[in-house]
mmCIF file of C-alpha atoms in Angstrom:
data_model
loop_
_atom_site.group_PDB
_atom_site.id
_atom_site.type_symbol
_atom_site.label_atom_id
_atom_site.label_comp_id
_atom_site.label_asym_id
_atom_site.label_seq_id
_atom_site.Cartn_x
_atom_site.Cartn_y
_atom_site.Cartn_z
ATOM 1 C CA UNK A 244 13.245 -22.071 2.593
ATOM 2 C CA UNK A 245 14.326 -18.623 0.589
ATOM 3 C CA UNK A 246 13.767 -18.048 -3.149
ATOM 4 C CA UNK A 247 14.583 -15.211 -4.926
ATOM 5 C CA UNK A 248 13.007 -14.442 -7.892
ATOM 6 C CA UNK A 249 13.711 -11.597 -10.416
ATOM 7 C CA UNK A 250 12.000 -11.292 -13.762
ATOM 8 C CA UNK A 251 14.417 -8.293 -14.750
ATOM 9 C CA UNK A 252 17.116 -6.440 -12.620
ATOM 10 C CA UNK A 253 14.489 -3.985 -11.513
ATOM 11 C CA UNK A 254 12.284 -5.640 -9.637
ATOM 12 C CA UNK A 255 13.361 -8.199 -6.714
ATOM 13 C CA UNK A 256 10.603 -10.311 -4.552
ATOM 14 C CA UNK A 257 12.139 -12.962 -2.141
ATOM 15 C CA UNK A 258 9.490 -15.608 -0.371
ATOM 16 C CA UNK A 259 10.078 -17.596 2.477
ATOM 17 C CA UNK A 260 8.007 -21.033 2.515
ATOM 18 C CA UNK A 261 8.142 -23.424 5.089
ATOM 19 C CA UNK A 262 7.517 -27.525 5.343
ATOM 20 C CA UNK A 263 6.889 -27.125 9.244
ATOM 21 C CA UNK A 264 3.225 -26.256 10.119
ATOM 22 C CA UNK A 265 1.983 -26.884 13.904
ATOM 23 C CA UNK A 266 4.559 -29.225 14.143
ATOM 24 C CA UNK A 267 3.767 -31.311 11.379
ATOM 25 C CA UNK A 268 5.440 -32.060 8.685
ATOM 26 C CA UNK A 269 4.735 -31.830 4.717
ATOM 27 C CA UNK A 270 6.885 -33.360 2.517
ATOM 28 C CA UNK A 271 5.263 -32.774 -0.305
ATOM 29 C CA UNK A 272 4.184 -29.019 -0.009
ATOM 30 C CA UNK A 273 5.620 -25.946 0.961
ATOM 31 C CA UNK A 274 3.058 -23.224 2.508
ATOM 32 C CA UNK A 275 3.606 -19.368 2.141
ATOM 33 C CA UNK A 276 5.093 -17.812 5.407
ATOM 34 C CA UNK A 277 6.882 -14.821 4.239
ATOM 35 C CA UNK A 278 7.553 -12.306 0.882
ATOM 36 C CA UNK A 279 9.853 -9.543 0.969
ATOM 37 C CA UNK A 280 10.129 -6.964 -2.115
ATOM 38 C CA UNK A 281 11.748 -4.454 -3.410
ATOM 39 C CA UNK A 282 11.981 -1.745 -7.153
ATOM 40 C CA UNK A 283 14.981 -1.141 -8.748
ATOM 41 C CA UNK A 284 14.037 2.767 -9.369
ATOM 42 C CA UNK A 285 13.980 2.518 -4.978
ATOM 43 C CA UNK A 286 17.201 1.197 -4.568
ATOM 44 C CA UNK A 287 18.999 3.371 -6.975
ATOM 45 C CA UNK A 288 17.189 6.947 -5.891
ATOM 46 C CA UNK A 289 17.462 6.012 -2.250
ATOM 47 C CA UNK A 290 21.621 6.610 -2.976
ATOM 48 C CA UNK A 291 20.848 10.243 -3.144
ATOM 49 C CA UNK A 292 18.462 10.745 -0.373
ATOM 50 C CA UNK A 293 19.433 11.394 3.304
ATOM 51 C CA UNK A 294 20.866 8.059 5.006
ATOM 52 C CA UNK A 295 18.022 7.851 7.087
ATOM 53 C CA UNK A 296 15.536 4.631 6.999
ATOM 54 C CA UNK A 297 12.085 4.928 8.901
ATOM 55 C CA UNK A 298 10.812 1.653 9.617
ATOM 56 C CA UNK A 299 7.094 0.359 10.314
ATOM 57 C CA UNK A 300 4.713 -2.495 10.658
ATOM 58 C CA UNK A 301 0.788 -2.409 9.877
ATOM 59 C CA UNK A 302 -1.940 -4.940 10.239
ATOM 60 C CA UNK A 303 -3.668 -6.237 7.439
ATOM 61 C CA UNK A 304 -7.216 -6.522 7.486
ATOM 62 C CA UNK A 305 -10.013 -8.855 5.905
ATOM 63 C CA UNK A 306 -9.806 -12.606 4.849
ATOM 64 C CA UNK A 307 -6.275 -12.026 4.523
ATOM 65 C CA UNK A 308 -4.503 -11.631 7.706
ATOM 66 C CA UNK A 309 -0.835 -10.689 8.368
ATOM 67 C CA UNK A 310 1.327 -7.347 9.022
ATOM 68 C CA UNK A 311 2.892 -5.148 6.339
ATOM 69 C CA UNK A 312 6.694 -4.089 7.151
ATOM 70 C CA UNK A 313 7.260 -0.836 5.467
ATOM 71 C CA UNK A 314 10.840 1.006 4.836
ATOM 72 C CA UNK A 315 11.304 3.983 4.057
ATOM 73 C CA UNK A 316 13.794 6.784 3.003
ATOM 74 C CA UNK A 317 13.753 10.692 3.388
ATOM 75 C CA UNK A 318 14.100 13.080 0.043
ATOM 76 C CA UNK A 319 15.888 15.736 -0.318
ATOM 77 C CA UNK A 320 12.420 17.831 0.081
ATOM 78 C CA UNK A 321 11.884 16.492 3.493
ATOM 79 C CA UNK A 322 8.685 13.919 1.775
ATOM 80 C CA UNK A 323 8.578 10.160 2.407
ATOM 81 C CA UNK A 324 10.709 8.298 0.123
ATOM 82 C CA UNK A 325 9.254 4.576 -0.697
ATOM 83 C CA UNK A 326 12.138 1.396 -0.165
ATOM 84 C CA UNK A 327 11.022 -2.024 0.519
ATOM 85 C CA UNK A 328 7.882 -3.835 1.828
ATOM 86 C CA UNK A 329 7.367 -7.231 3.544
ATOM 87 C CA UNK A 330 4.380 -9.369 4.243
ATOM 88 C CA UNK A 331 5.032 -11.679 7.450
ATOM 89 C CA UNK A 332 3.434 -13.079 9.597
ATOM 90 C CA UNK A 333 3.514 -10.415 12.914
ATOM 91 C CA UNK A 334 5.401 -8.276 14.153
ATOM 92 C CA UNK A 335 8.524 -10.371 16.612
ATOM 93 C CA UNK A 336 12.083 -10.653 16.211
ATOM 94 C CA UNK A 337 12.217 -12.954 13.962
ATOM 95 C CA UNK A 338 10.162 -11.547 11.150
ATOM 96 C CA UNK A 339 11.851 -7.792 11.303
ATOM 97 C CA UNK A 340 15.213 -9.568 11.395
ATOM 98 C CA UNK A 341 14.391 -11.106 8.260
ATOM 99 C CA UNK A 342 13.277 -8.143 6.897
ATOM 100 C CA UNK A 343 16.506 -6.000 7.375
ATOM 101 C CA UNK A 344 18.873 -9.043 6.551
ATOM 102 C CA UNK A 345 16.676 -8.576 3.393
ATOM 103 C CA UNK A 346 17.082 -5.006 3.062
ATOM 104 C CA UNK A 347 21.265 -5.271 3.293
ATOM 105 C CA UNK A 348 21.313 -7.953 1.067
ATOM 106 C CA UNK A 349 18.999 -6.727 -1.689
ATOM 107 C CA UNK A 350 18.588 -2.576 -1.159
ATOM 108 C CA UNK A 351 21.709 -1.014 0.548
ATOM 109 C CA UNK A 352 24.926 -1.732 1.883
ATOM 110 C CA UNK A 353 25.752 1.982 3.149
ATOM 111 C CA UNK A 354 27.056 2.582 6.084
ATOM 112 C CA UNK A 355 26.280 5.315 8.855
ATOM 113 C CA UNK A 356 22.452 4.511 8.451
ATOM 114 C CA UNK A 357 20.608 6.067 10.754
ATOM 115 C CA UNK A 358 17.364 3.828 11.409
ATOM 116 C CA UNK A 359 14.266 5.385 13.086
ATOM 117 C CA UNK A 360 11.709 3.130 14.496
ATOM 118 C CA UNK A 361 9.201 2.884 17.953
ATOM 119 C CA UNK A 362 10.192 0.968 20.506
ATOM 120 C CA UNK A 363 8.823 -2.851 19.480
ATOM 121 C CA UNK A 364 11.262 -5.559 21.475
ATOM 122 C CA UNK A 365 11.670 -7.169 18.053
ATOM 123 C CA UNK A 366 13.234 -3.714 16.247
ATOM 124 C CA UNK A 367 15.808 -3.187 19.082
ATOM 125 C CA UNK A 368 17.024 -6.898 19.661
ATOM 126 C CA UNK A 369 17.928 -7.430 15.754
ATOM 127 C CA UNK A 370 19.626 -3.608 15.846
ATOM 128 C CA UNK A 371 21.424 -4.881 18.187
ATOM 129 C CA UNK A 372 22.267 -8.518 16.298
ATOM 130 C CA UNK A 373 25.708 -7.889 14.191
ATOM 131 C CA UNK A 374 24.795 -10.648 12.098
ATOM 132 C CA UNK A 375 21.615 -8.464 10.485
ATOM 133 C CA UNK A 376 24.317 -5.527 9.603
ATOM 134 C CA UNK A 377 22.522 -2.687 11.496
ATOM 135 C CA UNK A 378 25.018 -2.506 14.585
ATOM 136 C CA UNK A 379 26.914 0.579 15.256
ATOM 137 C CA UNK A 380 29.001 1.876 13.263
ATOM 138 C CA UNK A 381 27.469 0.437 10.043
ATOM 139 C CA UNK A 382 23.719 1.613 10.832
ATOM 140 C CA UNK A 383 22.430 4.155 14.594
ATOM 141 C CA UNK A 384 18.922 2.929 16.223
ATOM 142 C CA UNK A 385 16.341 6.015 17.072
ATOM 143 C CA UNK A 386 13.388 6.533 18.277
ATOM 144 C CA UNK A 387 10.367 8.091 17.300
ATOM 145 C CA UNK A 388 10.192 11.454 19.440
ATOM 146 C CA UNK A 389 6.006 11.289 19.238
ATOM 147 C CA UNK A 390 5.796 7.221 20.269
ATOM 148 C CA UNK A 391 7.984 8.110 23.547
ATOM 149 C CA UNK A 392 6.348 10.450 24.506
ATOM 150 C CA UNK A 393 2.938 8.300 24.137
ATOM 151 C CA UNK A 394 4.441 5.768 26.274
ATOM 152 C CA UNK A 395 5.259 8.100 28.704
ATOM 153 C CA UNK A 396 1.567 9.634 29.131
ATOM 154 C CA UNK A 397 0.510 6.306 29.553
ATOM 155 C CA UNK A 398 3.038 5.153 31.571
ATOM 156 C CA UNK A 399 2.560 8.407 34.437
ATOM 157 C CA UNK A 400 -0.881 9.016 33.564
ATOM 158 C CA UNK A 401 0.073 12.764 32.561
ATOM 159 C CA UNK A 402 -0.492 15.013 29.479
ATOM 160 C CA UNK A 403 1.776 17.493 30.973
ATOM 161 C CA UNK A 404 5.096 15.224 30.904
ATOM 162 C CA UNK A 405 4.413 13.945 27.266
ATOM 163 C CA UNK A 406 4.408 17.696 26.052
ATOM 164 C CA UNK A 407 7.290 18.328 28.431
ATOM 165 C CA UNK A 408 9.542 15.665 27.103
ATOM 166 C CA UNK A 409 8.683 16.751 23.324
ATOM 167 C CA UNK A 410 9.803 20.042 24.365
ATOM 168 C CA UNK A 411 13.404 18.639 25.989
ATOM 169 C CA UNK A 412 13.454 16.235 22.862
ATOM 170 C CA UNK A 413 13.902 18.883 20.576
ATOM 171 C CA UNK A 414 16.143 20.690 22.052
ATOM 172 C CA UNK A 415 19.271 21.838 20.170
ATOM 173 C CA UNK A 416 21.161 23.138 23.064
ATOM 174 C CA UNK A 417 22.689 21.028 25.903
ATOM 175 C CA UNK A 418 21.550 23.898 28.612
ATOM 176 C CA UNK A 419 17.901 24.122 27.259
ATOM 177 C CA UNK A 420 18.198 20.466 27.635
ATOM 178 C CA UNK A 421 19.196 20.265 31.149
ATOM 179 C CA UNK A 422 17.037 22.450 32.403
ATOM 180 C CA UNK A 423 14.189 21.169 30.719
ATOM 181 C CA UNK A 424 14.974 17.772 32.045
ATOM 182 C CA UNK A 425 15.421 19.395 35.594
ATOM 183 C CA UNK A 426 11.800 20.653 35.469
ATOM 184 C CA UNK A 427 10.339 17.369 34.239
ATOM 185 C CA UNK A 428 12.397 15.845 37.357
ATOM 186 C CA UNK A 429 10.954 18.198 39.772
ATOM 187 C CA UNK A 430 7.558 17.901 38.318
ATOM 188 C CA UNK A 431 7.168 13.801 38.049
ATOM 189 C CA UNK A 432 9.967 11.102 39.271
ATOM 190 C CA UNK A 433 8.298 8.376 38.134
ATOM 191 C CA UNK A 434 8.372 10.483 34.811
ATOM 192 C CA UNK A 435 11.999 11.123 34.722
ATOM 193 C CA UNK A 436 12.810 8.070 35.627
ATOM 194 C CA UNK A 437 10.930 6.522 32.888
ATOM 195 C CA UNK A 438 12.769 8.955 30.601
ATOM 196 C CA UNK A 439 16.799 8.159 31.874
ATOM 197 C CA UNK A 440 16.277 4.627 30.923
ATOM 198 C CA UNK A 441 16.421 5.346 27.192
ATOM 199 C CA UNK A 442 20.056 6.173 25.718
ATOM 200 C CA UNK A 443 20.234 9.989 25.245
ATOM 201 C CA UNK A 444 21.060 9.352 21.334
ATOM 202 C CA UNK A 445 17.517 7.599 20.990
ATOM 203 C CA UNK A 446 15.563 10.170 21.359
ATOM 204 C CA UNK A 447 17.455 14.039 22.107
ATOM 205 C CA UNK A 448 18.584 16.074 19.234
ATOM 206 C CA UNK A 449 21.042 17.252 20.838
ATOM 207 C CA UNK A 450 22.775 13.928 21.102
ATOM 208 C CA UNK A 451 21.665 12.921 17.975
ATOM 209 C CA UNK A 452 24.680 14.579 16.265
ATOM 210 C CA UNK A 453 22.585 14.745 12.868
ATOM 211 C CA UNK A 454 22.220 11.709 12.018
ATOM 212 C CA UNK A 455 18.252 11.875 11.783
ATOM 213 C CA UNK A 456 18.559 15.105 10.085
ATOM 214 C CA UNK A 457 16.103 16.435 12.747
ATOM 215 C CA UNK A 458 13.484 13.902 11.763
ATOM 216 C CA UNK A 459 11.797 12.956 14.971
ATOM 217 C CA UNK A 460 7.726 11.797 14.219
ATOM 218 C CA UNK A 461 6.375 8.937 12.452
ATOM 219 C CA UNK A 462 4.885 11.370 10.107
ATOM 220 C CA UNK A 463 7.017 9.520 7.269
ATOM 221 C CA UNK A 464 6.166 6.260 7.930
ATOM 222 C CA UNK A 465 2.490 7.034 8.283
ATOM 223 C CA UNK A 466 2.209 9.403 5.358
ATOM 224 C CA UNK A 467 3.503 6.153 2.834
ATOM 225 C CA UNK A 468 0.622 4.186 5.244
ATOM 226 C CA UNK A 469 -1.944 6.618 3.482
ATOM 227 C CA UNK A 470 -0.682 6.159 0.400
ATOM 228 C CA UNK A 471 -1.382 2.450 0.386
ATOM 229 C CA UNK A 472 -4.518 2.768 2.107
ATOM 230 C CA UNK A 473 -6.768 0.306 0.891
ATOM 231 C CA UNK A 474 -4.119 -1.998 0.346
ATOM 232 C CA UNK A 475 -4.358 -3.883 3.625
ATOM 233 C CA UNK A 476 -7.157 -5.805 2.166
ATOM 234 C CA UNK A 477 -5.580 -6.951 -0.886
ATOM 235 C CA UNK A 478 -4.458 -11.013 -1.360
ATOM 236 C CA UNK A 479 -0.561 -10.852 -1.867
ATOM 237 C CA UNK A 480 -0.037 -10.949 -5.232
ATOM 238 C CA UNK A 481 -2.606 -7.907 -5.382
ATOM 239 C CA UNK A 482 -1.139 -6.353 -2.646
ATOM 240 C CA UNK A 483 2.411 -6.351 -4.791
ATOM 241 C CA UNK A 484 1.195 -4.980 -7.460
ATOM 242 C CA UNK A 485 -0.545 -2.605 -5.851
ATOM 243 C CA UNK A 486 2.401 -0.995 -4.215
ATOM 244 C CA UNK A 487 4.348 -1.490 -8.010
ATOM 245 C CA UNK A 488 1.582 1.253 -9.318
ATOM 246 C CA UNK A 489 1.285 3.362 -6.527
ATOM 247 C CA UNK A 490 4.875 3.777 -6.360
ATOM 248 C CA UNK A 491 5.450 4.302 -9.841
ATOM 249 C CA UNK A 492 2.966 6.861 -9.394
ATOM 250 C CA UNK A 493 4.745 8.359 -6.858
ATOM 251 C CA UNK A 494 8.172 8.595 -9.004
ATOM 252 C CA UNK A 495 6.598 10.347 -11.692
ATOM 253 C CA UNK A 496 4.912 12.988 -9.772
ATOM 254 C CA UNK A 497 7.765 14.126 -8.080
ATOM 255 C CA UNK A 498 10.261 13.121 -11.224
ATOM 256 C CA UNK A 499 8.452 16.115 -12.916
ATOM 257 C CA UNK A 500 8.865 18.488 -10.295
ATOM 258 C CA UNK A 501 12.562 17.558 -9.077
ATOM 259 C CA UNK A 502 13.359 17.612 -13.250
ATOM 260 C CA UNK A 503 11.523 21.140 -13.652
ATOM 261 C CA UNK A 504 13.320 23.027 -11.074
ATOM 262 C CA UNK A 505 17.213 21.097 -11.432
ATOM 263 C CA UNK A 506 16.213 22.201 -15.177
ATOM 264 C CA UNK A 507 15.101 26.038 -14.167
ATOM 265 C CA UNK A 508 18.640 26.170 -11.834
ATOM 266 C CA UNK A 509 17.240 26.457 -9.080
ATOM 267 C CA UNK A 510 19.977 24.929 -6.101
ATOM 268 C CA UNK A 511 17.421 23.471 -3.670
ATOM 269 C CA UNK A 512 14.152 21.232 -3.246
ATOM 270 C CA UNK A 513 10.812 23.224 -2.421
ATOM 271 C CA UNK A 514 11.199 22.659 1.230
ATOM 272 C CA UNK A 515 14.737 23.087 1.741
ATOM 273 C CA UNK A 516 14.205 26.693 -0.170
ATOM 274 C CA UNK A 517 11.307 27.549 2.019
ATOM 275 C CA UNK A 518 13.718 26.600 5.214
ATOM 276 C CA UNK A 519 16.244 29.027 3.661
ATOM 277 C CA UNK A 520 13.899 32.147 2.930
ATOM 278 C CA UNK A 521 12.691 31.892 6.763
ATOM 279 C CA UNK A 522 16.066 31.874 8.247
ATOM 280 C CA UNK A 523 17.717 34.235 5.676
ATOM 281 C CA UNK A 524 14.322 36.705 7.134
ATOM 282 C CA UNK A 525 15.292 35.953 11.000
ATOM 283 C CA UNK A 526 19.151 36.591 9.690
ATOM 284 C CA UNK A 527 17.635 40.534 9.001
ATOM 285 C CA UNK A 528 17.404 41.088 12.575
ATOM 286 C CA UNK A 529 21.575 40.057 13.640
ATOM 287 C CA UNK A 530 24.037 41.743 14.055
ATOM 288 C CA UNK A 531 27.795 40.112 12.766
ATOM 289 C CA UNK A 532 31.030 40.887 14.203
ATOM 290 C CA UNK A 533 34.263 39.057 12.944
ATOM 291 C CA UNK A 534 36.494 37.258 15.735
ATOM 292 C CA UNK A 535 38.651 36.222 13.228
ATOM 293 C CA UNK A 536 38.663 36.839 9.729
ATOM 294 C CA UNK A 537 41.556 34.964 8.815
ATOM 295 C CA UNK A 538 40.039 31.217 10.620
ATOM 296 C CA UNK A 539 36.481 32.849 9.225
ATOM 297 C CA UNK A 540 35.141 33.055 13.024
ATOM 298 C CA UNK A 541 32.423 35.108 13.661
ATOM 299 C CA UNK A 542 29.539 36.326 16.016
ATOM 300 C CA UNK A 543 26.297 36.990 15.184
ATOM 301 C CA UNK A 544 24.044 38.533 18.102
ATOM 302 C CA UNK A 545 20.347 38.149 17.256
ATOM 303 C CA UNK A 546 18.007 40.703 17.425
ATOM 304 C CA UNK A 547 14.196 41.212 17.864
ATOM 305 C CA UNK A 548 13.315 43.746 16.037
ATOM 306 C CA UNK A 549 9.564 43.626 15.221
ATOM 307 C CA UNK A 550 9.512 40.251 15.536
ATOM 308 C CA UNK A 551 6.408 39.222 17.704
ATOM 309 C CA UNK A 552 7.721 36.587 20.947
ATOM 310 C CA UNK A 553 11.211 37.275 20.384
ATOM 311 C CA UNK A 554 13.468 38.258 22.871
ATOM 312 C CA UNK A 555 16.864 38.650 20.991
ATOM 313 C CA UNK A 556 19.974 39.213 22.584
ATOM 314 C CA UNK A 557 21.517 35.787 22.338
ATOM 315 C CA UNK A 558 25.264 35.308 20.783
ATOM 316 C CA UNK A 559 26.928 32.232 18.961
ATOM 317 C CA UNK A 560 29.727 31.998 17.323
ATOM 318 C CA UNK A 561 30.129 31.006 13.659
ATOM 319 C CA UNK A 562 33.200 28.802 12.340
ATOM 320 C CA UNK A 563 32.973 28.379 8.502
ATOM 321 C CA UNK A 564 36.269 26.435 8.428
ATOM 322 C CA UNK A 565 34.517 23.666 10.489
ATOM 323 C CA UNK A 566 31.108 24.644 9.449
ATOM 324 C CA UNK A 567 29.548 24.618 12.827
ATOM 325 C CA UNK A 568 27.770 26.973 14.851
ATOM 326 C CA UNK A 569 27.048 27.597 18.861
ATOM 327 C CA UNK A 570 23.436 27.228 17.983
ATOM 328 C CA UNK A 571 24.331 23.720 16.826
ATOM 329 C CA UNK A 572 20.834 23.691 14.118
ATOM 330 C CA UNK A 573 23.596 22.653 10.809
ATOM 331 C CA UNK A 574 25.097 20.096 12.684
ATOM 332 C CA UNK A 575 21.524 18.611 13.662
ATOM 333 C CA UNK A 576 19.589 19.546 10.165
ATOM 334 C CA UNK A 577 22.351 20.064 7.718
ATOM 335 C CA UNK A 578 21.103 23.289 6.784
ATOM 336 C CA UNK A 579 22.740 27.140 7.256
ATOM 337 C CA UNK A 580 20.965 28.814 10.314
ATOM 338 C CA UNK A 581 20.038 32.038 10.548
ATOM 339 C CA UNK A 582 23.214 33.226 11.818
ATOM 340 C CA UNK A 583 25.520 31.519 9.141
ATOM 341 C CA UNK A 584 23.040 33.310 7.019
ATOM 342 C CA UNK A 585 23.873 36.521 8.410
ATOM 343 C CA UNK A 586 27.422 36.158 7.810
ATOM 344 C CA UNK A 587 27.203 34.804 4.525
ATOM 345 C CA UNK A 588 24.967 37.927 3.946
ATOM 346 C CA UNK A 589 27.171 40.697 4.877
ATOM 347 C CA UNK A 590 30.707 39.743 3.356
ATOM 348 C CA UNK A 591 29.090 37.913 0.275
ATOM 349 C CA UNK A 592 29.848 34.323 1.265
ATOM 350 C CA UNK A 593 28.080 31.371 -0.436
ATOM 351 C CA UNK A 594 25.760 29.181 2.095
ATOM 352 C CA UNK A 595 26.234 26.112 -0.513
ATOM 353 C CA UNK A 596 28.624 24.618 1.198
ATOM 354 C CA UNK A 597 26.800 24.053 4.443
ATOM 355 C CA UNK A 598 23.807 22.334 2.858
ATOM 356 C CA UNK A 599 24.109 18.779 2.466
ATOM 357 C CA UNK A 600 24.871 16.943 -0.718
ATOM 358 C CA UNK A 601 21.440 15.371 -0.644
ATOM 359 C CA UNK A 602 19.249 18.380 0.176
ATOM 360 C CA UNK A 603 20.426 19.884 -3.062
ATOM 361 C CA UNK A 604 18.348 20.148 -6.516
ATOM 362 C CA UNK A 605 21.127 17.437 -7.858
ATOM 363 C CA UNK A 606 20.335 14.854 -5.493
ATOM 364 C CA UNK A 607 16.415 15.219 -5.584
ATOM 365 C CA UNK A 608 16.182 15.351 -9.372
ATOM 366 C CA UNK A 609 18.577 12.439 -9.367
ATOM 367 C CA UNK A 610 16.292 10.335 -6.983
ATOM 368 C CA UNK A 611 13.157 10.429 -8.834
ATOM 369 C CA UNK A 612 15.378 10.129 -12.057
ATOM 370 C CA UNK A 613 15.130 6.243 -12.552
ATOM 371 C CA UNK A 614 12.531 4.545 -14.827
ATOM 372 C CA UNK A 615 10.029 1.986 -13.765
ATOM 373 C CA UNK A 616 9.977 -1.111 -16.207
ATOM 374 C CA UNK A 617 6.685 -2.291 -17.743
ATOM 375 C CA UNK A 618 7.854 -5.731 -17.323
ATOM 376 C CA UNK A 619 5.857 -6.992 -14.429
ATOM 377 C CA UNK A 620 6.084 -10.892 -14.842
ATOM 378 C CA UNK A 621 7.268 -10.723 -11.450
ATOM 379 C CA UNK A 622 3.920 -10.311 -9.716
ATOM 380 C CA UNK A 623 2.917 -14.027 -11.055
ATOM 381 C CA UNK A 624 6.302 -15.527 -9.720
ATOM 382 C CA UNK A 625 6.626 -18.843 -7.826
ATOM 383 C CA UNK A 626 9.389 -20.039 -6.610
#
């Protein structure tokens, strides 16, 4: 049995009881099997961050025994963005089910999500359940880039093909790709065959078509684990209210730097800037020749100049009117490369419009922007 209970309209727990313990039955009581919860401030600043969700499970430790489901979001600076936590009982289909039929219900109805996970039987089966509300094209399953290629060393026994895979996993290029995937072949079959079982999409950036926004390690998910450490010790209702301060904590560090520099005009978050000032340096060293001024078509040639490794003499073609380039890094990050830089640079053309909505000061100001309440009744609630 479900019960929701919500002390104001920020803050949402739902707990799952049940009657039915090792097949007896208890008329009379009802024993804890599962809580799900959520902040208002999380729901409303996850509008404006990228439509990405990383999702997680930990153990919990101690007297109290269990696994924490975490979700998360992505900012517009590229930092972990806290959504909604669960305490179940493990880790199987029917427990993350739950969990994301919670998460549609009570957090977001977008569409287009893109969902990054590992590879646990439970995650895939209810991505695959239309009755959860993750199936294509409402919500797109990934994979963690780092956890495949973990599975891989174990499963050929070989350090080599993990770092090889990475390597073809991050490829932007379909070429690069293919004959990255060609070595890997000719170096390990059992390794490549491993590897074509998994849906190109999953796990190649290539194929991704930016939906991820590049994001490819479980660095998010396990950066928000640090920030509850400690907490995996906690009974529940400490464990709740735990998150409730450490979160709120989290809003108002960042709501003071997202305010300062939307306030101080600056267009973009600290990270997308620092993306921006590298390229705009490689974007120094091309040369830009107009196909087609008219249809805004151009190519840029990139050169080495006294840049240390680099080879230069490559050529891709620019197209502002469909905002894509040969090099095919905005379609995957959402970001101007170096060599829409480069044109943008020499006939005075703004990059604006090629970085997304949500990477924008707007957006990250605008997700750190709601208040927490100091009602917290909630954390005593009983259905």
């Amino acid at each position: 049995m479900e019960a929701l209970k919500q002390s104001n309209p920020g803050i949402v727990v739902v707990w799952k009881h049940k009657a039915l313990v090792d097949d007896v039955y208890y008329s009379n009581m009802e024993v804890f099997e599962r809580v799900f919860w959520t902040f208002g401030p999380c729901v409303e600043g996850f509008k404006h961050c990228m439509s990405v969700i990383c999702i997680d499970g930990t153990h919990l430790y101690g007297k109290f025994k269990g696994t924490l489901l975490v979700a998360t979001g992505v900012d517009a600076n590229f930092q972990v963005f806290p959504l909604a936590f669960a305490l179940v009982e493990g880790e199987n289909i029917s427990s993350w089910s739950w969990f994301l039929g919670c998460i549609r219900v009570h957090v977001t109805q977008r569409d287009g999500l893109c969902v990054i996970s590992d590879r646990h039987a439970g995650i895939i089966a209810v991505m695959n359940d239309p009755n959860v509300g993750f199936t294509e094209p409402r919500a797109y399953h990934r994979f963690y880039v780092r956890h495949l290629a973990s599975n891989l060393k174990t499963h050929v026994r070989r350090n080599d093909m993990r770092d090889m895979f990475k390597v073809a996993a991050y490829q932007r290029q379909e070429r690069k790709l293919v004959a990255d995937m060609s070595l890997i072949g000719q170096a390990c079959t059992k390794a490549i065959q491993y590897i074509v079982q998994v849906p190109l999409p999953m796990w190649s950036l290539f194929h991704d078509v930016g939906r991820r926004y590049g994001i490819c390690t479980t660095n998010f998910s396990e950066t928000f684990n640090n920030v509850l450490k400690g907490a995996r010790f906690l009974p529940i209702m400490s464990l709740v209210e735990f998150t409730f301060h450490r979160v709120n904590k989290y809003f108002t560090d960042r709501r003071e730097l997202s305010q300062t520099r939307s306030e101080q005009g600056l267009a973009y978050s600290p990270k997308v800037t620092s993306i921006m000032e590298k390229n705009i340096a490689k974007a120094r060293y091309h040369k830009v020749e107009a196909y087609n001024r008219r249809l805004h078509i151009y190519q840029v040639e990139t050169k080495r100049g006294d840049r240390i490794g680099r080879k230069g003499g490559h050529r891709h073609t620019v197209n502002f009117q469909l905002r894509t380039c040969t090099c095919n890094k905005p379609r995957i990050f959402h970001l101007p490369c170096s060599h829409v830089l480069a044109v943008c640079v020499k006939y005075s053309i703004s990059e604006r419009p090629w970085v997304d909505r949500v990477l924008q000061s707007e957006a990250y100001a605008n997700t750190y922007a709601p208040q927490f309440s100091q009602d917290r009744t909630i954390l005593g609630a009983t259905d």
